[in-house]
Short mmCIF file of C-alpha atoms in Angstrom, two decimals:
data_model
loop_
_atom_site.label_atom_id
_atom_site.label_comp_id
_atom_site.label_asym_id
_atom_site.label_seq_id
_atom_site.Cartn_x
_atom_site.Cartn_y
_atom_site.Cartn_z
CA MET A 1 0.00 0.00 0.00
CA GLU A 2 2.74 2.37 1.07
CA LYS A 3 4.57 1.65 -2.17
CA ALA A 4 1.54 2.28 -4.34
CA LYS A 5 0.95 5.61 -2.65
CA LYS A 6 4.54 6.68 -3.20
CA ARG A 7 4.33 5.73 -6.86
CA HIS A 8 1.15 7.67 -7.20
CA ILE A 9 2.69 10.81 -5.71
CA ARG A 10 5.68 10.50 -7.97
CA GLU A 11 3.49 10.24 -11.07
CA TYR A 12 1.51 13.24 -9.90
CA LEU A 13 4.64 15.35 -9.39
CA ILE A 14 6.09 14.44 -12.77
CA GLU A 15 2.85 15.30 -14.49
CA LYS A 16 2.64 18.70 -12.79
CA TRP A 17 6.28 19.44 -13.55
CA PHE A 18 5.72 18.95 -17.28
CA LEU A 19 2.57 21.02 -17.11
CA PHE A 20 4.54 23.77 -15.39
CA LEU A 21 7.27 23.77 -18.07
CA ALA A 22 4.73 23.80 -20.89
CA THR A 23 2.83 26.64 -19.26
CA ILE A 24 5.97 28.72 -18.86
CA SER A 25 6.86 28.56 -22.54
CA ILE A 26 3.34 29.46 -23.55
CA ILE A 27 3.25 32.36 -21.11
CA ILE A 28 6.55 33.71 -22.37
CA LEU A 29 5.35 33.55 -25.97
CA GLY A 30 2.13 35.22 -24.93
CA LEU A 31 4.00 38.00 -23.16
CA ILE A 32 6.08 38.68 -26.25
CA VAL A 33 2.89 39.20 -28.24
CA VAL A 34 1.38 41.37 -25.51
CA PHE A 35 4.51 43.49 -25.36
CA LEU A 36 4.62 43.77 -29.16
CA PHE A 37 1.09 45.17 -29.22
CA LYS A 38 1.63 47.37 -26.17
CA GLU A 39 4.64 49.04 -27.75
CA GLY A 40 3.25 49.15 -31.26
CA LEU A 41 -0.32 50.35 -30.84
CA PRO A 42 0.47 53.86 -29.47
CA ILE A 43 1.63 54.96 -32.94
CA PHE A 44 -2.00 54.92 -34.01
CA LYS A 45 -2.61 57.92 -31.75
CA THR A 46 -0.38 59.86 -34.14
CA VAL A 47 -1.39 58.32 -37.48
CA SER A 48 -4.48 56.35 -38.46
CA VAL A 49 -4.22 52.66 -39.36
CA GLY A 50 -5.02 53.53 -42.99
CA GLU A 51 -2.35 56.22 -43.19
CA PHE A 52 0.15 53.88 -41.60
CA LEU A 53 -0.51 50.93 -43.87
CA PHE A 54 -1.06 52.80 -47.12
CA GLY A 55 1.05 55.93 -46.69
CA GLN A 56 3.85 55.96 -49.19
CA LEU A 57 6.28 58.13 -47.28
CA TRP A 58 8.51 56.75 -44.58
CA TYR A 59 10.40 59.69 -43.00
CA PRO A 60 10.26 58.75 -39.35
CA THR A 61 12.83 61.29 -38.16
CA ASP A 62 11.61 64.35 -40.07
CA GLU A 63 9.71 67.22 -38.46
CA PRO A 64 6.82 66.50 -38.94
CA ALA A 65 7.49 62.82 -39.44
CA ASP A 66 5.84 60.54 -42.05
CA PHE A 67 4.91 57.03 -40.96
CA GLY A 68 3.63 55.38 -44.14
CA ILE A 69 4.89 51.84 -44.51
CA LEU A 70 3.36 50.90 -47.86
CA SER A 71 6.76 50.88 -49.55
CA ILE A 72 8.11 48.66 -46.80
CA ILE A 73 5.21 46.23 -47.08
CA VAL A 74 5.58 46.20 -50.85
CA GLY A 75 9.30 45.58 -50.43
CA SER A 76 8.61 42.55 -48.28
CA LEU A 77 5.93 41.19 -50.60
CA VAL A 78 7.99 41.64 -53.76
CA VAL A 79 11.06 40.00 -52.31
CA THR A 80 9.05 37.15 -50.79
CA GLY A 81 7.05 36.66 -53.98
CA ILE A 82 10.06 36.49 -56.28
CA SER A 83 12.00 34.28 -53.90
CA SER A 84 9.02 31.91 -53.77
CA MET A 85 8.91 31.78 -57.55
CA ILE A 86 12.47 30.54 -57.41
CA ALA A 87 12.33 28.43 -54.28
CA VAL A 88 9.02 26.62 -54.80
CA PRO A 89 9.88 24.83 -58.04
CA LEU A 90 13.43 24.14 -56.87
CA GLY A 91 12.34 22.87 -53.47
CA VAL A 92 9.39 20.77 -54.60
CA LEU A 93 11.10 19.27 -57.63
CA SER A 94 14.28 18.47 -55.74
CA ALA A 95 12.21 16.76 -53.07
CA ILE A 96 10.43 14.69 -55.72
CA TYR A 97 13.76 13.81 -57.26
CA ILE A 98 15.36 12.88 -53.96
CA SER A 99 12.51 10.79 -52.67
CA GLU A 100 11.21 9.16 -55.85
CA ILE A 101 13.77 9.12 -58.60
CA ALA A 102 17.31 9.25 -57.23
CA GLY A 103 19.08 5.97 -56.59
CA PRO A 104 20.22 5.17 -53.06
CA GLY A 105 23.75 6.47 -53.71
CA VAL A 106 22.72 9.85 -55.09
CA LYS A 107 20.09 10.20 -52.40
CA GLU A 108 22.62 9.63 -49.67
CA ILE A 109 24.62 12.59 -50.92
CA LEU A 110 21.84 14.97 -51.97
CA LYS A 111 19.69 14.74 -48.87
CA PRO A 112 22.36 15.88 -46.40
CA VAL A 113 23.55 18.56 -48.83
CA VAL A 114 20.10 20.13 -49.02
CA GLU A 115 19.77 19.91 -45.27
CA LEU A 116 23.20 21.46 -44.86
CA LEU A 117 21.94 24.46 -46.78
CA ALA A 118 19.46 24.97 -43.96
CA ALA A 119 22.31 24.98 -41.47
CA LEU A 120 24.06 27.92 -43.15
CA PRO A 121 23.75 30.96 -40.87
CA SER A 122 21.79 33.70 -42.58
CA VAL A 123 24.63 36.16 -42.10
CA VAL A 124 26.82 33.90 -44.23
CA ILE A 125 24.23 33.83 -46.98
CA GLY A 126 23.90 37.60 -46.69
CA PHE A 127 27.64 38.03 -46.87
CA PHE A 128 27.78 35.86 -49.96
CA GLY A 129 25.07 38.02 -51.54
CA MET A 130 26.94 41.17 -50.63
CA VAL A 131 30.46 40.36 -51.74
CA VAL A 132 29.89 37.87 -54.54
CA MET A 133 26.44 38.35 -56.06
CA ALA A 134 26.16 42.12 -55.77
CA PRO A 135 29.31 43.00 -57.76
CA PHE A 136 28.36 40.30 -60.25
CA PHE A 137 24.92 41.80 -60.85
CA GLN A 138 26.35 45.29 -61.00
CA LYS A 139 28.79 44.32 -63.71
CA VAL A 140 26.61 42.01 -65.77
CA PHE A 141 23.49 44.15 -65.86
CA ASN A 142 25.32 47.45 -65.64
CA ILE A 143 23.18 48.78 -62.79
CA PRO A 144 24.06 51.29 -60.07
CA THR A 145 23.84 48.76 -57.23
CA GLY A 146 23.81 45.01 -56.93
CA LEU A 147 22.04 45.22 -53.59
CA ASN A 148 18.53 44.95 -54.92
CA ILE A 149 15.35 42.88 -55.24
CA VAL A 150 16.85 40.18 -57.45
CA ASN A 151 19.80 39.63 -55.20
CA ALA A 152 17.69 39.56 -52.03
CA SER A 153 15.17 37.21 -53.63
CA LEU A 154 17.88 34.82 -54.72
CA MET A 155 19.44 34.73 -51.29
CA LEU A 156 16.07 34.29 -49.59
CA ALA A 157 15.27 31.49 -52.02
CA MET A 158 18.47 29.80 -50.93
CA MET A 159 17.16 29.93 -47.39
CA ALA A 160 13.66 28.73 -48.26
CA VAL A 161 14.66 25.83 -50.53
CA PRO A 162 15.81 23.52 -47.73
CA THR A 163 12.68 24.18 -45.70
CA ILE A 164 10.41 23.53 -48.67
CA SER A 165 12.43 20.57 -49.86
CA SER A 166 12.68 18.68 -46.61
CA LEU A 167 9.04 19.28 -45.64
CA THR A 168 7.89 18.25 -49.12
CA GLU A 169 10.01 15.16 -48.86
CA ASP A 170 8.37 14.28 -45.56
CA ALA A 171 4.96 14.72 -47.17
CA ILE A 172 5.89 12.49 -50.12
CA HIS A 173 7.44 9.97 -47.80
CA ALA A 174 4.18 9.76 -45.89
CA VAL A 175 2.36 8.53 -49.00
CA ARG A 176 1.83 4.90 -48.30
CA ARG A 177 3.91 2.43 -50.25
CA GLU A 178 0.69 0.63 -51.08
CA LEU A 179 -0.48 3.50 -53.27
CA ARG A 180 2.75 3.51 -55.23
CA GLU A 181 2.48 -0.24 -55.75
CA ALA A 182 -1.19 0.00 -56.69
CA SER A 183 -0.35 2.49 -59.39
CA LEU A 184 2.62 0.57 -60.77
CA ALA A 185 0.64 -2.67 -60.71
CA LEU A 186 -1.91 -1.04 -62.99
CA GLY A 187 0.70 -0.50 -65.63
CA ALA A 188 1.44 3.12 -64.82
CA THR A 189 4.95 4.38 -65.48
CA GLN A 190 7.04 5.94 -62.74
CA TRP A 191 6.28 9.44 -63.98
CA GLU A 192 2.53 8.73 -64.14
CA THR A 193 2.70 7.36 -60.62
CA ILE A 194 4.48 10.47 -59.36
CA SER A 195 2.29 13.00 -61.12
CA ARG A 196 -1.10 11.34 -60.74
CA VAL A 197 -0.90 9.53 -57.43
CA ILE A 198 1.99 10.62 -55.25
CA VAL A 199 1.87 14.37 -55.73
CA PRO A 200 -1.94 14.62 -55.41
CA ALA A 201 -1.85 12.42 -52.32
CA SER A 202 0.77 14.60 -50.67
CA LEU A 203 -0.58 17.93 -51.90
CA SER A 204 -1.63 19.19 -48.50
CA GLY A 205 1.82 18.52 -47.12
CA ILE A 206 3.43 20.19 -50.11
CA CYS A 207 1.24 23.31 -49.70
CA THR A 208 2.18 23.46 -46.04
CA ALA A 209 5.85 23.17 -46.97
CA ILE A 210 5.53 26.03 -49.47
CA ILE A 211 3.76 28.33 -47.05
CA LEU A 212 6.18 27.64 -44.24
CA GLY A 213 9.04 28.26 -46.65
CA MET A 214 7.48 31.59 -47.62
CA SER A 215 6.91 32.54 -44.04
CA ARG A 216 10.55 31.85 -43.37
CA ALA A 217 11.46 34.15 -46.25
CA ILE A 218 9.20 36.99 -45.18
CA GLY A 219 10.46 36.92 -41.61
CA GLU A 220 14.14 36.61 -42.50
CA THR A 221 16.04 39.66 -41.32
CA MET A 222 19.76 39.43 -41.77
CA VAL A 223 19.78 38.55 -45.45
CA VAL A 224 17.46 41.35 -46.51
CA LEU A 225 19.23 43.79 -44.24
CA MET A 226 22.48 43.01 -46.01
CA VAL A 227 21.47 42.65 -49.64
CA ALA A 228 18.09 44.29 -50.32
CA GLY A 229 19.64 47.75 -50.55
CA GLY A 230 17.53 49.44 -47.89
CA ALA A 231 15.62 52.03 -49.94
CA ALA A 232 12.18 52.67 -48.48
CA THR A 233 10.54 53.40 -51.82
CA ILE A 234 8.10 51.50 -53.96
CA PRO A 235 10.26 49.67 -56.52
CA GLU A 236 9.77 50.18 -60.24
CA SER A 237 11.99 47.39 -61.50
CA ILE A 238 13.43 44.22 -60.08
CA PHE A 239 16.83 45.88 -59.99
CA ASP A 240 15.64 48.55 -57.55
CA SER A 241 16.58 48.48 -53.92
CA VAL A 242 13.89 47.86 -51.32
CA ARG A 243 13.58 47.84 -47.56
CA PRO A 244 11.55 44.87 -46.33
CA MET A 245 9.86 44.96 -42.92
CA PRO A 246 12.40 42.99 -40.87
CA ALA A 247 15.26 45.02 -42.34
CA SER A 248 13.58 48.30 -41.39
CA ILE A 249 13.13 47.20 -37.82
CA ALA A 250 16.64 45.88 -37.48
CA ALA A 251 18.26 48.89 -39.11
CA GLU A 252 16.41 51.61 -37.27
CA MET A 253 15.66 50.23 -33.85
CA ALA A 254 19.07 50.99 -32.42
CA GLU A 255 18.77 54.67 -33.29
CA THR A 256 15.33 55.50 -32.01
CA PRO A 257 14.71 57.21 -28.68
CA PHE A 258 12.87 54.92 -26.28
CA ARG A 259 9.06 55.24 -26.62
CA SER A 260 9.27 57.90 -29.32
CA ASP A 261 6.80 57.82 -32.23
CA HIS A 262 9.45 56.23 -34.38
CA TYR A 263 9.98 53.52 -31.76
CA HIS A 264 6.27 52.79 -31.65
CA ALA A 265 6.10 52.78 -35.44
CA LEU A 266 8.80 50.12 -35.66
CA PHE A 267 6.90 47.96 -33.21
CA ALA A 268 3.79 48.51 -35.32
CA ILE A 269 5.73 47.16 -38.31
CA GLY A 270 6.49 44.20 -36.09
CA ILE A 271 2.75 43.76 -35.54
CA VAL A 272 2.12 43.76 -39.30
CA LEU A 273 4.88 41.21 -39.76
CA PHE A 274 3.56 39.09 -36.92
CA ILE A 275 0.05 39.10 -38.35
CA THR A 276 1.37 38.20 -41.80
CA THR A 277 3.38 35.19 -40.66
CA PHE A 278 0.59 34.20 -38.30
CA LEU A 279 -1.82 34.20 -41.26
CA PHE A 280 0.64 32.14 -43.31
CA ASN A 281 0.79 29.56 -40.56
CA LEU A 282 -2.97 29.53 -40.14
CA ILE A 283 -3.39 28.95 -43.86
CA ALA A 284 -0.82 26.15 -43.78
CA ASP A 285 -2.63 24.55 -40.88
CA TYR A 286 -6.00 24.93 -42.56
CA ILE A 287 -4.79 23.37 -45.80
CA SER A 288 -3.14 20.45 -44.09
CA GLN A 289 -6.29 19.77 -42.08
CA LYS A 290 -8.67 20.19 -44.97
CA TYR A 291 -6.95 17.91 -47.43
CA LYS A 292 -5.75 15.41 -44.91
CA GLN A 293 -6.54 11.93 -46.14
CA VAL A 294 -9.01 10.31 -43.85
CA GLY A 295 -10.03 6.71 -43.51
CA THR A 296 -7.50 4.17 -44.64
CA ALA A 297 -8.64 0.65 -45.14
CA THR A 298 -10.32 -0.65 -42.05
CA LEU A 299 -12.50 -3.61 -41.32
CA MET B 1 -8.16 -30.63 -66.38
CA SER B 2 -5.81 -30.15 -69.23
CA ASN B 3 -6.03 -26.41 -69.55
CA LYS B 4 -3.44 -24.43 -71.41
CA ILE B 5 -0.40 -23.34 -69.36
CA LYS B 6 -0.68 -19.58 -68.93
CA MET B 7 2.26 -18.84 -66.69
CA ALA B 8 5.21 -20.89 -65.54
CA THR B 9 8.42 -20.49 -63.62
CA ARG B 10 11.49 -22.59 -64.26
CA ASN B 11 14.12 -22.96 -61.59
CA MET B 12 13.42 -19.47 -60.32
CA SER B 13 15.35 -18.06 -57.35
CA PHE B 14 15.02 -14.68 -55.75
CA TYR B 15 17.52 -12.66 -53.74
CA TYR B 16 17.18 -9.71 -51.40
CA GLY B 17 20.80 -8.59 -51.59
CA ASP B 18 22.73 -11.70 -50.57
CA PHE B 19 19.78 -13.35 -48.90
CA LYS B 20 18.19 -16.05 -51.00
CA ALA B 21 14.47 -15.70 -50.28
CA ILE B 22 13.25 -18.36 -52.68
CA GLU B 23 15.14 -21.13 -54.30
CA GLY B 24 14.75 -22.97 -57.54
CA ILE B 25 11.01 -22.92 -57.97
CA THR B 26 9.46 -24.61 -60.97
CA LEU B 27 5.73 -24.27 -61.15
CA GLU B 28 3.00 -24.03 -63.79
CA PHE B 29 -0.28 -22.14 -63.74
CA SER B 30 -3.12 -23.23 -65.99
CA GLU B 31 -5.61 -20.97 -67.65
CA ASN B 32 -9.00 -20.57 -65.94
CA GLN B 33 -7.78 -22.20 -62.78
CA VAL B 34 -7.20 -20.90 -59.30
CA THR B 35 -3.84 -21.82 -57.85
CA ALA B 36 -3.38 -21.27 -54.12
CA LEU B 37 0.06 -20.68 -52.61
CA ILE B 38 0.15 -21.66 -48.95
CA GLY B 39 2.86 -21.85 -46.32
CA PRO B 40 3.94 -20.27 -43.05
CA SER B 41 4.88 -16.56 -42.82
CA GLY B 42 8.21 -15.77 -44.38
CA CYS B 43 8.21 -18.85 -46.59
CA GLY B 44 8.56 -16.74 -49.72
CA LYS B 45 5.11 -17.18 -51.21
CA SER B 46 4.38 -13.44 -51.42
CA THR B 47 7.84 -12.74 -52.80
CA PHE B 48 7.22 -15.42 -55.39
CA LEU B 49 3.85 -13.91 -56.30
CA ARG B 50 5.30 -10.44 -56.62
CA SER B 51 7.99 -11.64 -58.98
CA LEU B 52 5.32 -12.88 -61.38
CA ASN B 53 4.50 -9.30 -62.43
CA ARG B 54 7.89 -7.84 -61.65
CA MET B 55 6.61 -5.86 -58.68
CA ASN B 56 9.81 -6.72 -56.82
CA ASP B 57 11.73 -4.66 -59.37
CA ILE B 58 10.87 -1.54 -57.39
CA ILE B 59 12.72 -2.83 -54.33
CA PRO B 60 16.39 -1.89 -54.63
CA GLY B 61 18.94 -4.64 -54.30
CA THR B 62 16.76 -7.51 -55.39
CA ARG B 63 17.54 -10.00 -58.13
CA VAL B 64 15.87 -12.86 -59.95
CA GLU B 65 17.53 -15.95 -61.34
CA GLY B 66 15.84 -18.48 -63.58
CA ASP B 67 12.87 -17.91 -65.86
CA VAL B 68 9.30 -16.73 -65.56
CA PHE B 69 7.14 -17.35 -68.60
CA LEU B 70 3.93 -15.65 -69.62
CA ASP B 71 2.44 -17.40 -72.66
CA GLY B 72 5.84 -18.93 -73.26
CA GLU B 73 7.68 -15.62 -73.21
CA ASN B 74 10.26 -14.89 -70.53
CA ILE B 75 9.13 -11.76 -68.71
CA TYR B 76 12.62 -11.16 -67.33
CA ALA B 77 14.23 -11.27 -70.76
CA SER B 78 15.99 -8.05 -71.68
CA GLY B 79 13.77 -5.84 -73.77
CA MET B 80 10.60 -6.92 -71.98
CA ASP B 81 8.64 -3.87 -70.87
CA MET B 82 7.56 -4.27 -67.26
CA VAL B 83 4.78 -1.73 -67.69
CA GLU B 84 3.38 -3.96 -70.42
CA ILE B 85 3.72 -7.07 -68.23
CA ARG B 86 1.91 -5.44 -65.34
CA LYS B 87 -0.98 -4.63 -67.64
CA ARG B 88 -1.30 -8.29 -68.53
CA VAL B 89 -0.69 -9.59 -65.02
CA GLY B 90 -2.87 -7.63 -62.60
CA MET B 91 -2.40 -7.60 -58.86
CA VAL B 92 -4.52 -7.11 -55.76
CA PHE B 93 -2.73 -6.49 -52.49
CA GLN B 94 -3.08 -7.66 -48.93
CA LYS B 95 -4.43 -4.42 -47.58
CA PRO B 96 -7.08 -2.66 -49.67
CA ASN B 97 -5.25 0.27 -51.23
CA PRO B 98 -7.68 2.47 -53.13
CA PHE B 99 -6.35 5.81 -54.31
CA PRO B 100 -7.66 8.83 -52.41
CA LYS B 101 -9.81 9.65 -55.42
CA THR B 102 -13.48 9.20 -56.24
CA ILE B 103 -14.74 5.67 -56.82
CA PHE B 104 -15.07 6.34 -60.53
CA ASN B 105 -11.62 7.85 -60.91
CA ASP B 106 -10.08 5.07 -58.88
CA VAL B 107 -11.25 2.46 -61.37
CA ALA B 108 -10.65 4.74 -64.34
CA TYR B 109 -7.05 5.39 -63.28
CA GLY B 110 -5.60 2.32 -64.92
CA LEU B 111 -7.57 3.02 -68.10
CA ARG B 112 -6.43 6.63 -68.21
CA VAL B 113 -2.74 5.83 -67.82
CA ASN B 114 -3.21 3.33 -70.58
CA GLY B 115 -4.47 6.01 -72.89
CA VAL B 116 -8.25 5.65 -72.77
CA LYS B 117 -9.58 9.20 -73.07
CA ASN B 118 -13.03 8.78 -74.58
CA LYS B 119 -15.55 9.56 -71.88
CA SER B 120 -18.25 7.07 -72.80
CA GLU B 121 -15.69 4.30 -73.22
CA LEU B 122 -14.34 5.11 -69.76
CA GLN B 123 -17.84 4.99 -68.33
CA ASP B 124 -18.64 1.69 -69.98
CA ARG B 125 -15.47 0.00 -68.89
CA VAL B 126 -15.65 1.30 -65.32
CA GLU B 127 -19.20 0.02 -65.08
CA ALA B 128 -18.28 -3.35 -66.55
CA SER B 129 -15.36 -3.75 -64.14
CA LEU B 130 -17.42 -2.80 -61.13
CA LYS B 131 -20.05 -5.31 -62.21
CA ALA B 132 -17.43 -8.00 -62.73
CA ALA B 133 -16.12 -7.34 -59.23
CA ALA B 134 -19.67 -7.63 -57.86
CA ILE B 135 -19.69 -4.19 -56.32
CA TRP B 136 -21.67 -2.22 -58.89
CA ASP B 137 -24.99 -2.36 -57.03
CA GLU B 138 -23.38 -1.00 -53.89
CA VAL B 139 -21.59 1.93 -55.50
CA LYS B 140 -23.55 2.87 -58.62
CA ASP B 141 -25.24 5.82 -56.89
CA ARG B 142 -22.08 7.11 -55.28
CA LEU B 143 -19.45 6.96 -58.00
CA ASN B 144 -18.36 10.49 -57.17
CA GLU B 145 -17.76 9.82 -53.51
CA SER B 146 -14.31 9.10 -52.17
CA ALA B 147 -13.18 5.51 -52.49
CA LEU B 148 -11.97 5.82 -48.91
CA SER B 149 -15.57 6.14 -47.72
CA LEU B 150 -16.18 2.48 -48.59
CA SER B 151 -15.87 -0.33 -46.07
CA GLY B 152 -12.78 -2.54 -46.10
CA GLY B 153 -14.51 -5.33 -48.00
CA GLN B 154 -15.92 -2.91 -50.53
CA GLN B 155 -12.53 -1.28 -50.94
CA GLN B 156 -10.98 -4.63 -51.70
CA ARG B 157 -13.60 -5.41 -54.34
CA LEU B 158 -13.00 -1.94 -55.74
CA CYS B 159 -9.31 -2.81 -55.99
CA ILE B 160 -10.25 -5.98 -57.84
CA ALA B 161 -12.46 -3.95 -60.18
CA ARG B 162 -9.58 -1.57 -60.72
CA ALA B 163 -7.28 -4.45 -61.60
CA LEU B 164 -9.89 -5.95 -63.96
CA ALA B 165 -10.51 -2.65 -65.74
CA ILE B 166 -7.32 -2.73 -67.74
CA GLY B 167 -8.12 -6.21 -69.04
CA PRO B 168 -5.41 -8.41 -67.53
CA GLU B 169 -5.02 -12.07 -68.39
CA VAL B 170 -3.65 -13.21 -65.05
CA LEU B 171 -4.76 -11.98 -61.64
CA LEU B 172 -2.41 -12.17 -58.66
CA LEU B 173 -4.09 -11.95 -55.27
CA ASP B 174 -1.79 -11.42 -52.31
CA GLU B 175 -3.74 -12.48 -49.22
CA PRO B 176 -6.70 -10.43 -50.40
CA CYS B 177 -8.88 -11.27 -47.41
CA SER B 178 -6.42 -10.99 -44.56
CA ALA B 179 -7.74 -7.57 -43.55
CA LEU B 180 -11.41 -8.44 -44.02
CA ASP B 181 -14.19 -9.84 -41.87
CA PRO B 182 -15.79 -13.24 -42.65
CA ILE B 183 -18.72 -11.83 -44.62
CA ALA B 184 -16.53 -9.67 -46.82
CA THR B 185 -14.21 -12.66 -47.21
CA GLN B 186 -17.06 -14.82 -48.39
CA LYS B 187 -18.00 -12.25 -51.02
CA ILE B 188 -14.45 -12.11 -52.32
CA GLU B 189 -14.26 -15.90 -52.47
CA GLU B 190 -17.48 -16.08 -54.46
CA LEU B 191 -16.02 -13.47 -56.75
CA ILE B 192 -12.81 -15.46 -57.23
CA ARG B 193 -14.79 -18.55 -58.27
CA GLU B 194 -16.70 -16.40 -60.73
CA LEU B 195 -13.60 -14.68 -62.12
CA LYS B 196 -11.75 -17.86 -62.93
CA LYS B 197 -14.02 -18.36 -65.92
CA ASN B 198 -12.15 -15.53 -67.58
CA TYR B 199 -8.81 -15.26 -65.82
CA THR B 200 -5.89 -17.27 -64.58
CA ILE B 201 -5.82 -16.67 -60.85
CA ILE B 202 -2.97 -17.13 -58.39
CA ILE B 203 -3.77 -16.47 -54.75
CA VAL B 204 -1.54 -16.34 -51.71
CA THR B 205 -3.42 -17.20 -48.54
CA HIS B 206 -2.77 -17.95 -44.91
CA ASN B 207 -6.18 -19.42 -44.53
CA MET B 208 -6.19 -23.14 -45.21
CA GLN B 209 -9.97 -23.31 -45.52
CA GLN B 210 -9.85 -20.54 -48.05
CA ALA B 211 -7.33 -22.43 -50.15
CA ALA B 212 -9.54 -25.52 -49.94
CA ARG B 213 -12.66 -23.54 -50.86
CA VAL B 214 -11.46 -21.52 -53.83
CA SER B 215 -8.53 -23.24 -55.47
CA ASP B 216 -8.12 -26.00 -58.01
CA VAL B 217 -4.44 -26.48 -57.39
CA THR B 218 -2.51 -25.86 -54.18
CA ALA B 219 1.22 -25.34 -53.82
CA PHE B 220 2.90 -25.57 -50.42
CA PHE B 221 5.95 -23.39 -49.78
CA TYR B 222 8.33 -23.77 -46.89
CA MET B 223 11.58 -21.89 -46.21
CA GLY B 224 11.78 -20.51 -49.72
CA ARG B 225 11.25 -23.89 -51.39
CA LEU B 226 8.30 -25.45 -53.11
CA ILE B 227 7.59 -28.57 -51.07
CA GLU B 228 4.59 -30.01 -52.85
CA VAL B 229 2.04 -29.09 -55.49
CA ASN B 230 -1.06 -30.98 -56.47
CA LYS B 231 -4.79 -30.76 -57.07
CA THR B 232 -6.34 -29.12 -54.05
CA GLU B 233 -8.56 -32.04 -53.08
CA ILE B 234 -5.56 -34.38 -53.07
CA MET B 235 -3.36 -31.91 -51.16
CA PHE B 236 -5.93 -31.60 -48.43
CA THR B 237 -6.86 -35.28 -48.17
CA LYS B 238 -3.74 -37.27 -48.82
CA PRO B 239 -0.63 -35.12 -49.23
CA SER B 240 2.40 -37.19 -50.15
CA ILE B 241 4.94 -35.29 -48.06
CA LYS B 242 4.85 -35.27 -44.28
CA GLN B 243 5.68 -31.55 -43.98
CA THR B 244 2.64 -30.65 -46.03
CA GLU B 245 0.42 -32.77 -43.89
CA ASP B 246 1.84 -31.28 -40.70
CA TYR B 247 1.21 -27.78 -41.97
CA ILE B 248 -2.26 -28.42 -43.28
CA THR B 249 -3.37 -30.16 -40.12
CA GLY B 250 -1.99 -27.29 -38.07
CA ARG B 251 0.89 -29.09 -36.41
CA PHE B 252 3.22 -26.22 -37.26
CA GLY B 253 3.18 -22.84 -38.94
#
């Protein structure tokens, strides 16, 4: 009896300890969000939400100051959009190749290499963009600066490819072997099996991979800070410089007086960024739930 | 029973890497007959079945020695197209594996990859296959619902319909009832007896009664070797080898 009681108490304590740890991490995350809104919302006493989001002028230190972040939002969207156009096909197709087509030898090399790409610190990728790609673009296209949308998009794509590729691979891997065999047994070729059975069956996972890859790109700071050029204007060509949201925050935060309008405005940009990535994740979650395959063969 | 030989293996061995899973099997399968392959788990009967339509080719590191003939032609000869072979030798797997598509598209899949585009032809052939697999009456009003919404037994008959749709000559059934309840099993067995009028059927089963009920010929496998093969009624009444008798009467396995 004594023993059983002791065991019971021990189980109880362990359970509560895990609950405590889980609660702490959630509370900390919650506090970050609360703080973000607390520091960001006061800017809307100075400018309206509409002026803030759609104002084209970002002169936060002028007298009077302009707090329009449209060009910054556009900068983020353009860079994320173009990098997705590069990263999505590369990531998805490489995942299909690695998981379905490559022989065991090739696979053993390619898989770690793609994953290694994810391990590259973003400052290294940014540095590469700055000292290698930028002069290259400048020379080849004869443009005033190589720190521009194309360069930033390429570098961001490099960061998003491993995310997209390894998540897509997981999704493809989760397609049951039985489906592959069913298709091949019906006289389908390997390509028909991939395109008509495997990709459709893993589509929800692939969509999730793409969205998470994009949300990584839009939230990435160091790379865009280093290679996007930093001009807070609405771009007219893909060789223009832009100033995406994370870069603006990182570049300006150190120079703003505590709790000034500028300070609040940067936090408000943080709110916009937070909402954007939050939406991305919600969409990813929704898609993966909605198209989840239900009901395998049961009795 | 002197039916034409549809498929045959001659001294066929199969390797997973260095491991010899089956050894020197010589066996013939007659047209319009059901041949049952029985034996304890791991005896190589499923591996043997899967090498009859070259399904093992997709597993890296495997290798076949000896010959497998389909209408006298060696299917492992160089230049033989395995896609073509799989169209002629259909297969139904242990676990029902419908595609996550609608019932109609599931059955039409094999037709579509084989180039049937005409809509009315697709409809006709899907209907004919579903009827042949004795599932038409249960699904005719719900062809656009997901195949995954069917019960396990229905899914398995759908898989049979799907295999029949592309017009195979031989049908390989790999323990088709092992995931099904007795009633669904009975339906599949009735179906097998019906289908043998038009197809050569080879079935792997763990269920001795099933082998006795549906097959004309039974082959007993043990440790990768073919121990005995004979007409089913003889195998189950007076097998000539002691091992066979022990297995059939449940003394081992």
